[in-house]
Structure formats: C-alpha cells, structure tokens
Amino acid sequence: MVQIISIANQKGGVGKTTTAVNLSASLAKLGKRVLLVDCDSQANATTGLGIEKPDLELSLYQGMIGEADARDIILSTMLPKLKLIPSNVDLIGFEIEMVSDPRREAKLKQFLVPVQEEFDFIIIDCPPALSLLTLNAFTASHSVLIPLQSEFFALEGLGQLLDTVKRVKSSFNPGLKIKGILLTMFDRRTNLAQNVMEDARQYFKDLVFKTKIPRNVKLGEAPSYGLPALLYDKASQGSKGYMAFARELLRKS
Ligand SMILES: Nc1ncnc2c1ncn2[C@@H]1O[C@H](COP(=O)(O)OP(=O)(O)O)[C@@H](O)[C@H]1O
Ligand SMILES: [Mg+2]
C-alpha cells in the first residue's frame, strides 16, 4: 500500500525541499516506486530535478483545479523509479480560485487517487505557510514529516504547525499522523545543534529520527545542476545522510 508523506514546516529555509528531493531520490535508489509532488509555487523541487518551469504546459495547478489528470502531468526523472508532479507560479492562483469551493481542502487527495497505487511512496513538498495548499497536502497524506533546522528558534512556531495537523485530523483526515522530526543542517560540533536536538527529544521523544542531516555544501550545490545529491556527489556526507535517513524511514514503516 502507498504511503503518502507531507514534508512541512511553515518556516522557509529549514530544508523541506532538500529533504523532499533527496529522500525521494534515496527511496527510489533503494528500489521503491516514488512520486514527488511539488506543492510550492516557488517550484524549487521541480527545478532541483532539472525541469525548466516556464516550459511546463501542465503542472500541479491544472491537476488540482481538475483540468488535467495526474497521468498526463507526471514526468520522468534521471532515476527510473522516481517520478515528479512539477509545479510553477500558476499554483499561486489556486488559493484564490478555490475560496468558495466547499471541497477545497480535498483537491490534492482527489487528484492523486487514480495513480497512487502505482507508487510505494508519495512525497509532498509543502510551501512555507499553513495555507490552503498545506491543508490539501495534509488532507491527502497519511503522515507529516517535519524538518527542523538545527538553529536558534528551531522549535518556535511548531505549536501552530501541530495545531494545523490537529485541525486537519478532526475535520478532514482522522488517520493523519506525525511521521517524525528530522534535524537538518546539523553541525555536531556546535552546542547550538546539540541544544536543538535535546529540546526536540524532550518535546517529541521517539518521534525524532536518529539520523541527522549534516550541513553539507554539496546539498546546496546539487539543485543548481538539477540533480539530487546522490547523482551529483554520491560520496558526499549530504548524500549519505539522506540515504541513511531513507533506510531509517523504511525500517520504521
Ligand atoms: N543539510 C544542508 N546543508 C547545506 N545546505 C542546505 C542543507 N539543507 C538545505 N540547504 C540549503 O538551504 C537552503 C534552504 O533549504 P530548502 O530545502 O530550500 O528549505 P525550504 O524548502 O524549507 O525553504 C537551500 O539553499 C538549500 O540548498
Ligand atoms: Mg522549499
């Protein structure tokens, strides 16, 4: 059965897209059939996989408003088992156009149903806001994975995120779970990173993944070549970190 996971944190720059792209690529490398859904109008996951946004005739937007089928939007990537639903700026229009639609939170879920059983994992890269797009992602998902940047104020705002999860659980998706907390840009030499880890463990207990993603320049460089880290520099600590994380996730699933 497919597992649908939203990668979410309303803060920008915490490693959501890096995690969505590299977790998806790592799971695909481990033989899983993966669909990455770019649910952010900034479309960094799309560019990060080497797709030129302006050239796109069909993207997630057309799918979510019911103008195109998922099958016609899905793109192949350099990894045979990894497929992509790309995004672009069109997605900005979604929030406004859906205001008066009574089923506006369930558009992504409806859109994915016809193709979801062709995959082992569907990974949704969420925008940096608790917006209608994020509500759609949570409504469509089995669980939410939260990247935490190992920085000051890492846990700030998490209350709002957890409240949103609760709200979606009670209104639209009773089975929704927190998959876990992933520490990103982790520098084990600093006290700060250790403090963030301890705070996260105190609050979230076993929900904090053992694997921590190190701060690694290759993870920052890879998207500009349109490649996941494991194709850009397989031996880098960043690539290894996400492979280890994918294995941990598979053990837990
Ligand atoms: N582990 C890491 N090491 C180094 N740079 C990283 C790491 N994770 C993310 N980055 C960089 O930090 C920036 C923000 O990451 P991104 O994944 O785009 O965050 P978000 O999607 O939450 O806004 C990007 O430039 C990205 O390349
Ligand atoms: Mg992002």
PDB file of C-alpha atoms and ligand atoms in Angstrom:
ATOM      1  CA  MET A   1       0.000   0.000   0.000  1.00  0.00           C
ATOM      2  CA  VAL A   2       1.157   3.514  -0.792  1.00  0.00           C
ATOM      3  CA  GLN A   3       2.443   5.786   1.964  1.00  0.00           C
ATOM      4  CA  ILE A   4       1.771   9.478   1.406  1.00  0.00           C
ATOM      5  CA  ILE A   5       4.027  11.815   3.404  1.00  0.00           C
ATOM      6  CA  SER A   6       3.909  15.637   3.564  1.00  0.00           C
ATOM      7  CA  ILE A   7       7.194  17.430   4.254  1.00  0.00           C
ATOM      8  CA  ALA A   8       6.085  20.505   6.179  1.00  0.00           C
ATOM      9  CA  ASN A   9       7.214  23.403   8.330  1.00  0.00           C
ATOM     10  CA  GLN A  10       5.801  26.888   7.770  1.00  0.00           C
ATOM     11  CA  LYS A  11       9.274  28.366   8.191  1.00  0.00           C
ATOM     12  CA  GLY A  12      11.192  28.886   4.978  1.00  0.00           C
ATOM     13  CA  GLY A  13      14.748  27.677   4.555  1.00  0.00           C
ATOM     14  CA  VAL A  14      14.623  24.772   7.025  1.00  0.00           C
ATOM     15  CA  GLY A  15      15.358  22.050   4.467  1.00  0.00           C
ATOM     16  CA  LYS A  16      11.866  20.956   3.341  1.00  0.00           C
ATOM     17  CA  THR A  17      12.650  20.910  -0.373  1.00  0.00           C
ATOM     18  CA  THR A  18      16.143  19.469   0.122  1.00  0.00           C
ATOM     19  CA  THR A  19      14.571  16.701   2.198  1.00  0.00           C
ATOM     20  CA  ALA A  20      11.706  16.096  -0.248  1.00  0.00           C
ATOM     21  CA  VAL A  21      14.067  15.792  -3.244  1.00  0.00           C
ATOM     22  CA  ASN A  22      16.804  13.766  -1.575  1.00  0.00           C
ATOM     23  CA  LEU A  23      14.540  11.485   0.440  1.00  0.00           C
ATOM     24  CA  SER A  24      12.546  10.755  -2.734  1.00  0.00           C
ATOM     25  CA  ALA A  25      15.725  10.054  -4.714  1.00  0.00           C
ATOM     26  CA  SER A  26      17.142   7.840  -1.940  1.00  0.00           C
ATOM     27  CA  LEU A  27      13.944   5.795  -1.633  1.00  0.00           C
ATOM     28  CA  ALA A  28      13.916   5.371  -5.424  1.00  0.00           C
ATOM     29  CA  LYS A  29      17.565   4.296  -5.348  1.00  0.00           C
ATOM     30  CA  LEU A  30      16.587   1.687  -2.732  1.00  0.00           C
ATOM     31  CA  GLY A  31      14.094   0.241  -5.208  1.00  0.00           C
ATOM     32  CA  LYS A  32      10.885   1.957  -4.097  1.00  0.00           C
ATOM     33  CA  ARG A  33       8.486   3.477  -6.617  1.00  0.00           C
ATOM     34  CA  VAL A  34       8.311   7.143  -5.640  1.00  0.00           C
ATOM     35  CA  LEU A  35       6.216  10.100  -6.756  1.00  0.00           C
ATOM     36  CA  LEU A  36       7.436  13.531  -5.644  1.00  0.00           C
ATOM     37  CA  VAL A  37       4.696  16.171  -5.675  1.00  0.00           C
ATOM     38  CA  ASP A  38       5.912  19.773  -5.764  1.00  0.00           C
ATOM     39  CA  CYS A  39       3.207  21.654  -3.851  1.00  0.00           C
ATOM     40  CA  ASP A  40       5.016  25.003  -3.669  1.00  0.00           C
ATOM     41  CA  SER A  41       4.548  27.762  -6.275  1.00  0.00           C
ATOM     42  CA  GLN A  42       8.254  28.575  -5.899  1.00  0.00           C
ATOM     43  CA  ALA A  43       8.802  25.166  -7.510  1.00  0.00           C
ATOM     44  CA  ASN A  44      12.258  24.541  -6.059  1.00  0.00           C
ATOM     45  CA  ALA A  45      11.745  20.772  -6.099  1.00  0.00           C
ATOM     46  CA  THR A  46      10.862  20.963  -9.809  1.00  0.00           C
ATOM     47  CA  THR A  47      13.986  22.986 -10.665  1.00  0.00           C
ATOM     48  CA  GLY A  48      16.032  20.807  -8.320  1.00  0.00           C
ATOM     49  CA  LEU A  49      15.231  17.835 -10.540  1.00  0.00           C
ATOM     50  CA  GLY A  50      16.283  19.689 -13.672  1.00  0.00           C
ATOM     51  CA  ILE A  51      12.854  20.652 -15.030  1.00  0.00           C
ATOM     52  CA  GLU A  52      12.556  24.089 -16.638  1.00  0.00           C
ATOM     53  CA  LYS A  53       9.415  25.597 -15.125  1.00  0.00           C
ATOM     54  CA  PRO A  54       8.427  28.078 -17.838  1.00  0.00           C
ATOM     55  CA  ASP A  55       8.313  25.254 -20.422  1.00  0.00           C
ATOM     56  CA  LEU A  56       5.653  23.360 -18.487  1.00  0.00           C
ATOM     57  CA  GLU A  57       2.279  23.137 -20.176  1.00  0.00           C
ATOM     58  CA  LEU A  58       0.803  21.065 -17.390  1.00  0.00           C
ATOM     59  CA  SER A  59       1.660  21.274 -13.722  1.00  0.00           C
ATOM     60  CA  LEU A  60       0.100  20.524 -10.337  1.00  0.00           C
ATOM     61  CA  TYR A  61      -2.153  23.577 -10.678  1.00  0.00           C
ATOM     62  CA  GLN A  62      -4.059  22.214 -13.692  1.00  0.00           C
ATOM     63  CA  GLY A  63      -4.383  18.910 -11.835  1.00  0.00           C
ATOM     64  CA  MET A  64      -5.703  20.433  -8.627  1.00  0.00           C
ATOM     65  CA  ILE A  65      -8.363  22.500 -10.373  1.00  0.00           C
ATOM     66  CA  GLY A  66      -9.473  19.414 -12.283  1.00  0.00           C
ATOM     67  CA  GLU A  67      -8.293  20.444 -15.752  1.00  0.00           C
ATOM     68  CA  ALA A  68      -5.774  17.619 -16.195  1.00  0.00           C
ATOM     69  CA  ASP A  69      -5.255  14.051 -15.000  1.00  0.00           C
ATOM     70  CA  ALA A  70      -2.256  13.096 -12.897  1.00  0.00           C
ATOM     71  CA  ARG A  71      -1.180  10.637 -15.584  1.00  0.00           C
ATOM     72  CA  ASP A  72      -0.784  13.482 -18.090  1.00  0.00           C
ATOM     73  CA  ILE A  73       1.236  15.635 -15.684  1.00  0.00           C
ATOM     74  CA  ILE A  74       3.663  13.062 -14.252  1.00  0.00           C
ATOM     75  CA  LEU A  75       7.228  13.463 -15.540  1.00  0.00           C
ATOM     76  CA  SER A  76      10.111  11.002 -15.556  1.00  0.00           C
ATOM     77  CA  THR A  77      13.435  11.881 -13.918  1.00  0.00           C
ATOM     78  CA  MET A  78      17.018  10.581 -14.249  1.00  0.00           C
ATOM     79  CA  LEU A  79      16.154   7.916 -11.680  1.00  0.00           C
ATOM     80  CA  PRO A  80      13.901   5.254 -13.254  1.00  0.00           C
ATOM     81  CA  LYS A  81      11.825   4.762 -10.093  1.00  0.00           C
ATOM     82  CA  LEU A  82      11.361   8.452  -9.319  1.00  0.00           C
ATOM     83  CA  LYS A  83       8.526  10.419 -10.947  1.00  0.00           C
ATOM     84  CA  LEU A  84       7.598  14.066 -10.466  1.00  0.00           C
ATOM     85  CA  ILE A  85       4.447  16.161 -10.460  1.00  0.00           C
ATOM     86  CA  PRO A  86       6.002  19.555 -11.229  1.00  0.00           C
ATOM     87  CA  SER A  87       4.826  22.953 -10.141  1.00  0.00           C
ATOM     88  CA  ASN A  88       5.225  26.559 -11.221  1.00  0.00           C
ATOM     89  CA  VAL A  89       3.857  30.042 -10.397  1.00  0.00           C
ATOM     90  CA  ASP A  90       0.395  29.080 -11.698  1.00  0.00           C
ATOM     91  CA  LEU A  91      -0.148  27.416  -8.312  1.00  0.00           C
ATOM     92  CA  ILE A  92      -0.468  30.852  -6.665  1.00  0.00           C
ATOM     93  CA  GLY A  93      -3.914  31.132  -8.275  1.00  0.00           C
ATOM     94  CA  PHE A  94      -5.213  28.004  -6.546  1.00  0.00           C
ATOM     95  CA  GLU A  95      -5.859  29.587  -3.153  1.00  0.00           C
ATOM     96  CA  ILE A  96      -7.941  32.442  -4.548  1.00  0.00           C
ATOM     97  CA  GLU A  97      -9.895  30.418  -7.074  1.00  0.00           C
ATOM     98  CA  MET A  98     -10.932  27.808  -4.528  1.00  0.00           C
ATOM     99  CA  VAL A  99     -12.254  30.215  -1.883  1.00  0.00           C
ATOM    100  CA  SER A 100     -15.908  29.354  -2.446  1.00  0.00           C
ATOM    101  CA  ASP A 101     -15.464  25.655  -3.261  1.00  0.00           C
ATOM    102  CA  PRO A 102     -16.872  23.517  -0.427  1.00  0.00           C
ATOM    103  CA  ARG A 103     -14.403  20.696  -1.158  1.00  0.00           C
ATOM    104  CA  ARG A 104     -11.368  22.942  -1.468  1.00  0.00           C
ATOM    105  CA  GLU A 105      -9.255  21.028   1.092  1.00  0.00           C
ATOM    106  CA  ALA A 106      -9.607  17.726  -0.761  1.00  0.00           C
ATOM    107  CA  LYS A 107      -8.438  18.699  -4.254  1.00  0.00           C
ATOM    108  CA  LEU A 108      -4.968  17.179  -3.998  1.00  0.00           C
ATOM    109  CA  LYS A 109      -6.329  13.995  -2.447  1.00  0.00           C
ATOM    110  CA  GLN A 110      -8.859  13.578  -5.290  1.00  0.00           C
ATOM    111  CA  PHE A 111      -6.176  14.316  -7.854  1.00  0.00           C
ATOM    112  CA  LEU A 112      -3.813  11.621  -6.523  1.00  0.00           C
ATOM    113  CA  VAL A 113      -6.355   8.789  -6.130  1.00  0.00           C
ATOM    114  CA  PRO A 114      -6.211   7.487  -9.750  1.00  0.00           C
ATOM    115  CA  VAL A 115      -2.404   6.983  -9.677  1.00  0.00           C
ATOM    116  CA  GLN A 116      -1.498   6.466  -6.049  1.00  0.00           C
ATOM    117  CA  GLU A 117      -1.426   2.670  -6.057  1.00  0.00           C
ATOM    118  CA  GLU A 118       1.299   2.730  -8.710  1.00  0.00           C
ATOM    119  CA  PHE A 119       3.708   4.017  -6.046  1.00  0.00           C
ATOM    120  CA  ASP A 120       5.184   2.843  -2.755  1.00  0.00           C
ATOM    121  CA  PHE A 121       5.720   6.428  -1.568  1.00  0.00           C
ATOM    122  CA  ILE A 122       4.251   9.791  -2.486  1.00  0.00           C
ATOM    123  CA  ILE A 123       6.292  12.645  -1.019  1.00  0.00           C
ATOM    124  CA  ILE A 124       4.682  16.108  -0.964  1.00  0.00           C
ATOM    125  CA  ASP A 125       6.932  19.181  -0.706  1.00  0.00           C
ATOM    126  CA  CYS A 126       4.830  21.822   1.104  1.00  0.00           C
ATOM    127  CA  PRO A 127       5.064  25.623   0.803  1.00  0.00           C
ATOM    128  CA  PRO A 128       6.398  27.714   3.715  1.00  0.00           C
ATOM    129  CA  ALA A 129       2.933  28.612   5.027  1.00  0.00           C
ATOM    130  CA  LEU A 130      -0.026  26.977   6.760  1.00  0.00           C
ATOM    131  CA  SER A 131      -2.104  27.803   3.699  1.00  0.00           C
ATOM    132  CA  LEU A 132      -4.849  26.051   1.734  1.00  0.00           C
ATOM    133  CA  LEU A 133      -2.128  24.213  -0.207  1.00  0.00           C
ATOM    134  CA  THR A 134      -0.710  22.827   3.035  1.00  0.00           C
ATOM    135  CA  LEU A 135      -4.219  21.848   4.194  1.00  0.00           C
ATOM    136  CA  ASN A 136      -4.578  19.990   0.885  1.00  0.00           C
ATOM    137  CA  ALA A 137      -1.256  18.230   1.432  1.00  0.00           C
ATOM    138  CA  PHE A 138      -2.252  17.180   4.987  1.00  0.00           C
ATOM    139  CA  THR A 139      -5.689  16.027   3.850  1.00  0.00           C
ATOM    140  CA  ALA A 140      -4.079  13.848   1.171  1.00  0.00           C
ATOM    141  CA  SER A 141      -1.394  12.372   3.459  1.00  0.00           C
ATOM    142  CA  HIS A 142      -1.010   9.510   5.896  1.00  0.00           C
ATOM    143  CA  SER A 143       1.607  11.448   7.815  1.00  0.00           C
ATOM    144  CA  VAL A 144       3.587  14.669   8.182  1.00  0.00           C
ATOM    145  CA  LEU A 145       7.374  14.764   8.375  1.00  0.00           C
ATOM    146  CA  ILE A 146       8.796  17.919   9.957  1.00  0.00           C
ATOM    147  CA  PRO A 147      12.327  19.084   9.118  1.00  0.00           C
ATOM    148  CA  LEU A 148      13.862  21.159  11.913  1.00  0.00           C
ATOM    149  CA  GLN A 149      16.839  23.342  11.130  1.00  0.00           C
ATOM    150  CA  SER A 150      19.450  22.989  13.869  1.00  0.00           C
ATOM    151  CA  GLU A 151      19.372  26.736  14.574  1.00  0.00           C
ATOM    152  CA  PHE A 152      18.108  29.254  17.108  1.00  0.00           C
ATOM    153  CA  PHE A 153      14.285  29.325  17.356  1.00  0.00           C
ATOM    154  CA  ALA A 154      14.056  25.965  15.592  1.00  0.00           C
ATOM    155  CA  LEU A 155      11.053  24.930  17.674  1.00  0.00           C
ATOM    156  CA  GLU A 156       9.354  28.316  17.500  1.00  0.00           C
ATOM    157  CA  GLY A 157       6.103  28.150  15.555  1.00  0.00           C
ATOM    158  CA  LEU A 158       5.842  24.377  15.875  1.00  0.00           C
ATOM    159  CA  GLY A 159       2.766  24.803  18.077  1.00  0.00           C
ATOM    160  CA  GLN A 160       0.906  26.358  15.155  1.00  0.00           C
ATOM    161  CA  LEU A 161       2.026  23.546  12.867  1.00  0.00           C
ATOM    162  CA  LEU A 162       0.844  20.897  15.341  1.00  0.00           C
ATOM    163  CA  ASP A 163      -2.484  22.747  15.758  1.00  0.00           C
ATOM    164  CA  THR A 164      -2.933  22.643  11.991  1.00  0.00           C
ATOM    165  CA  VAL A 165      -2.265  18.902  11.986  1.00  0.00           C
ATOM    166  CA  LYS A 166      -4.896  18.506  14.744  1.00  0.00           C
ATOM    167  CA  ARG A 167      -7.408  20.612  12.833  1.00  0.00           C
ATOM    168  CA  VAL A 168      -6.987  18.594   9.644  1.00  0.00           C
ATOM    169  CA  LYS A 169      -7.217  15.392  11.697  1.00  0.00           C
ATOM    170  CA  SER A 170     -10.545  16.361  13.225  1.00  0.00           C
ATOM    171  CA  SER A 171     -12.084  17.900  10.093  1.00  0.00           C
ATOM    172  CA  PHE A 172     -10.760  16.108   7.028  1.00  0.00           C
ATOM    173  CA  ASN A 173      -8.346  13.272   7.746  1.00  0.00           C
ATOM    174  CA  PRO A 174      -8.795  11.338  11.024  1.00  0.00           C
ATOM    175  CA  GLY A 175      -5.860   8.985  10.302  1.00  0.00           C
ATOM    176  CA  LEU A 176      -3.232  11.734   9.924  1.00  0.00           C
ATOM    177  CA  LYS A 177      -0.068  11.134  11.984  1.00  0.00           C
ATOM    178  CA  ILE A 178       3.226  12.854  12.678  1.00  0.00           C
ATOM    179  CA  LYS A 179       5.810  10.712  10.911  1.00  0.00           C
ATOM    180  CA  GLY A 180       8.679  12.282  12.761  1.00  0.00           C
ATOM    181  CA  ILE A 181      11.086  15.156  13.221  1.00  0.00           C
ATOM    182  CA  LEU A 182      14.211  15.335  11.057  1.00  0.00           C
ATOM    183  CA  LEU A 183      17.113  17.508  12.192  1.00  0.00           C
ATOM    184  CA  THR A 184      18.654  19.237   9.173  1.00  0.00           C
ATOM    185  CA  MET A 185      21.814  21.309   8.609  1.00  0.00           C
ATOM    186  CA  PHE A 186      23.169  19.637  11.718  1.00  0.00           C
ATOM    187  CA  ASP A 187      26.652  20.553  12.851  1.00  0.00           C
ATOM    188  CA  ARG A 188      27.529  18.157  15.653  1.00  0.00           C
ATOM    189  CA  ARG A 189      30.475  20.308  16.760  1.00  0.00           C
ATOM    190  CA  THR A 190      28.252  23.156  17.941  1.00  0.00           C
ATOM    191  CA  ASN A 191      26.443  23.403  21.258  1.00  0.00           C
ATOM    192  CA  LEU A 192      23.566  25.015  19.448  1.00  0.00           C
ATOM    193  CA  ALA A 193      22.886  21.922  17.355  1.00  0.00           C
ATOM    194  CA  GLN A 194      23.127  19.722  20.461  1.00  0.00           C
ATOM    195  CA  ASN A 195      20.670  22.016  22.282  1.00  0.00           C
ATOM    196  CA  VAL A 196      18.160  21.903  19.444  1.00  0.00           C
ATOM    197  CA  MET A 197      18.435  18.117  19.419  1.00  0.00           C
ATOM    198  CA  GLU A 198      17.877  17.878  23.169  1.00  0.00           C
ATOM    199  CA  ASP A 199      14.908  20.271  23.054  1.00  0.00           C
ATOM    200  CA  ALA A 200      13.382  18.315  20.185  1.00  0.00           C
ATOM    201  CA  ARG A 201      13.884  14.997  22.029  1.00  0.00           C
ATOM    202  CA  GLN A 202      12.363  16.371  25.211  1.00  0.00           C
ATOM    203  CA  TYR A 203       9.295  17.541  23.357  1.00  0.00           C
ATOM    204  CA  PHE A 204       8.854  14.885  20.671  1.00  0.00           C
ATOM    205  CA  LYS A 205      10.574  11.864  22.296  1.00  0.00           C
ATOM    206  CA  ASP A 206      10.876   8.912  19.921  1.00  0.00           C
ATOM    207  CA  LEU A 207       9.419  10.950  17.057  1.00  0.00           C
ATOM    208  CA  VAL A 208      12.879  12.482  16.499  1.00  0.00           C
ATOM    209  CA  PHE A 209      14.685  10.433  13.854  1.00  0.00           C
ATOM    210  CA  LYS A 210      18.089   9.053  14.832  1.00  0.00           C
ATOM    211  CA  THR A 211      19.578  10.124  11.517  1.00  0.00           C
ATOM    212  CA  LYS A 212      20.556  13.782  11.398  1.00  0.00           C
ATOM    213  CA  ILE A 213      21.293  15.511   8.104  1.00  0.00           C
ATOM    214  CA  PRO A 214      24.656  17.292   8.302  1.00  0.00           C
ATOM    215  CA  ARG A 215      25.276  20.738   6.927  1.00  0.00           C
ATOM    216  CA  ASN A 216      26.981  19.960   3.630  1.00  0.00           C
ATOM    217  CA  VAL A 217      27.780  22.260   0.691  1.00  0.00           C
ATOM    218  CA  LYS A 218      27.024  19.537  -1.868  1.00  0.00           C
ATOM    219  CA  LEU A 219      23.371  19.578  -0.798  1.00  0.00           C
ATOM    220  CA  GLY A 220      23.287  23.288  -1.599  1.00  0.00           C
ATOM    221  CA  GLU A 221      25.090  22.898  -4.939  1.00  0.00           C
ATOM    222  CA  ALA A 222      23.242  19.879  -6.353  1.00  0.00           C
ATOM    223  CA  PRO A 223      19.947  21.718  -7.195  1.00  0.00           C
ATOM    224  CA  SER A 224      21.751  24.196  -9.444  1.00  0.00           C
ATOM    225  CA  TYR A 225      22.773  21.202 -11.572  1.00  0.00           C
ATOM    226  CA  GLY A 226      19.219  19.852 -11.483  1.00  0.00           C
ATOM    227  CA  LEU A 227      20.343  16.748  -9.622  1.00  0.00           C
ATOM    228  CA  PRO A 228      19.611  15.050  -6.313  1.00  0.00           C
ATOM    229  CA  ALA A 229      22.778  14.772  -4.193  1.00  0.00           C
ATOM    230  CA  LEU A 230      23.183  11.052  -4.875  1.00  0.00           C
ATOM    231  CA  LEU A 231      23.644  11.762  -8.590  1.00  0.00           C
ATOM    232  CA  TYR A 232      25.685  14.944  -8.059  1.00  0.00           C
ATOM    233  CA  ASP A 233      28.123  13.587  -5.479  1.00  0.00           C
ATOM    234  CA  LYS A 234      27.274  10.147  -4.181  1.00  0.00           C
ATOM    235  CA  ALA A 235      30.163  10.110  -1.718  1.00  0.00           C
ATOM    236  CA  SER A 236      29.218  13.411  -0.047  1.00  0.00           C
ATOM    237  CA  GLN A 237      28.086  13.481   3.566  1.00  0.00           C
ATOM    238  CA  GLY A 238      24.812  15.046   2.432  1.00  0.00           C
ATOM    239  CA  SER A 239      24.033  12.245   0.015  1.00  0.00           C
ATOM    240  CA  LYS A 240      24.988   9.616   2.600  1.00  0.00           C
ATOM    241  CA  GLY A 241      22.883  11.371   5.220  1.00  0.00           C
ATOM    242  CA  TYR A 242      19.729  11.172   3.121  1.00  0.00           C
ATOM    243  CA  MET A 243      20.435   7.532   2.166  1.00  0.00           C
ATOM    244  CA  ALA A 244      20.752   6.695   5.865  1.00  0.00           C
ATOM    245  CA  PHE A 245      17.553   8.589   6.566  1.00  0.00           C
ATOM    246  CA  ALA A 246      15.674   6.722   3.815  1.00  0.00           C
ATOM    247  CA  ARG A 247      16.823   3.412   5.338  1.00  0.00           C
ATOM    248  CA  GLU A 248      15.689   4.506   8.807  1.00  0.00           C
ATOM    249  CA  LEU A 249      12.299   5.502   7.409  1.00  0.00           C
ATOM    250  CA  LEU A 250      11.920   2.120   5.697  1.00  0.00           C
ATOM    251  CA  ARG A 251      12.782   0.287   8.924  1.00  0.00           C
ATOM    252  CA  LYS A 252      10.126   2.319  10.769  1.00  0.00           C
ATOM    253  CA  SER A 253       7.449   1.875   8.098  1.00  0.00           C
TER     254      SER A 253
HETATM  255  N1  LIG B   1      21.918  19.988   5.025  1.00  0.00           N
HETATM  256  C1  LIG B   1      22.166  21.094   4.318  1.00  0.00           C
HETATM  257  N2  LIG B   1      23.427  21.551   4.180  1.00  0.00           N
HETATM  258  C2  LIG B   1      23.689  22.678   3.479  1.00  0.00           C
HETATM  259  N3  LIG B   1      22.749  23.420   2.873  1.00  0.00           N
HETATM  260  C3  LIG B   1      21.465  23.012   2.952  1.00  0.00           C
HETATM  261  C4  LIG B   1      21.114  21.832   3.679  1.00  0.00           C
HETATM  262  N4  LIG B   1      19.760  21.686   3.611  1.00  0.00           N
HETATM  263  C5  LIG B   1      19.309  22.716   2.872  1.00  0.00           C
HETATM  264  N5  LIG B   1      20.305  23.517   2.466  1.00  0.00           N
HETATM  265  C6  LIG B   1      20.209  24.773   1.700  1.00  0.00           C
HETATM  266  O1  LIG B   1      19.472  25.705   2.495  1.00  0.00           O
HETATM  267  C7  LIG B   1      18.540  26.431   1.694  1.00  0.00           C
HETATM  268  C8  LIG B   1      17.118  26.181   2.175  1.00  0.00           C
HETATM  269  O2  LIG B   1      16.805  24.804   2.014  1.00  0.00           O
HETATM  270  P1  LIG B   1      15.424  24.332   1.382  1.00  0.00           P
HETATM  271  O3  LIG B   1      15.452  22.859   1.345  1.00  0.00           O
HETATM  272  O4  LIG B   1      15.150  25.046   0.107  1.00  0.00           O
HETATM  273  O5  LIG B   1      14.414  24.828   2.507  1.00  0.00           O
HETATM  274  P2  LIG B   1      12.828  25.039   2.469  1.00  0.00           P
HETATM  275  O6  LIG B   1      12.253  24.190   1.388  1.00  0.00           O
HETATM  276  O7  LIG B   1      12.378  24.635   3.846  1.00  0.00           O
HETATM  277  O8  LIG B   1      12.606  26.503   2.225  1.00  0.00           O
HETATM  278  C9  LIG B   1      18.779  25.964   0.269  1.00  0.00           C
HETATM  279  O9  LIG B   1      19.659  26.856  -0.359  1.00  0.00           O
HETATM  280  C10 LIG B   1      19.412  24.604   0.424  1.00  0.00           C
HETATM  281  O10 LIG B   1      20.236  24.268  -0.667  1.00  0.00           O
HETATM  282 MG    MG B   2      11.019  24.703  -0.240  1.00  0.00          MG
END
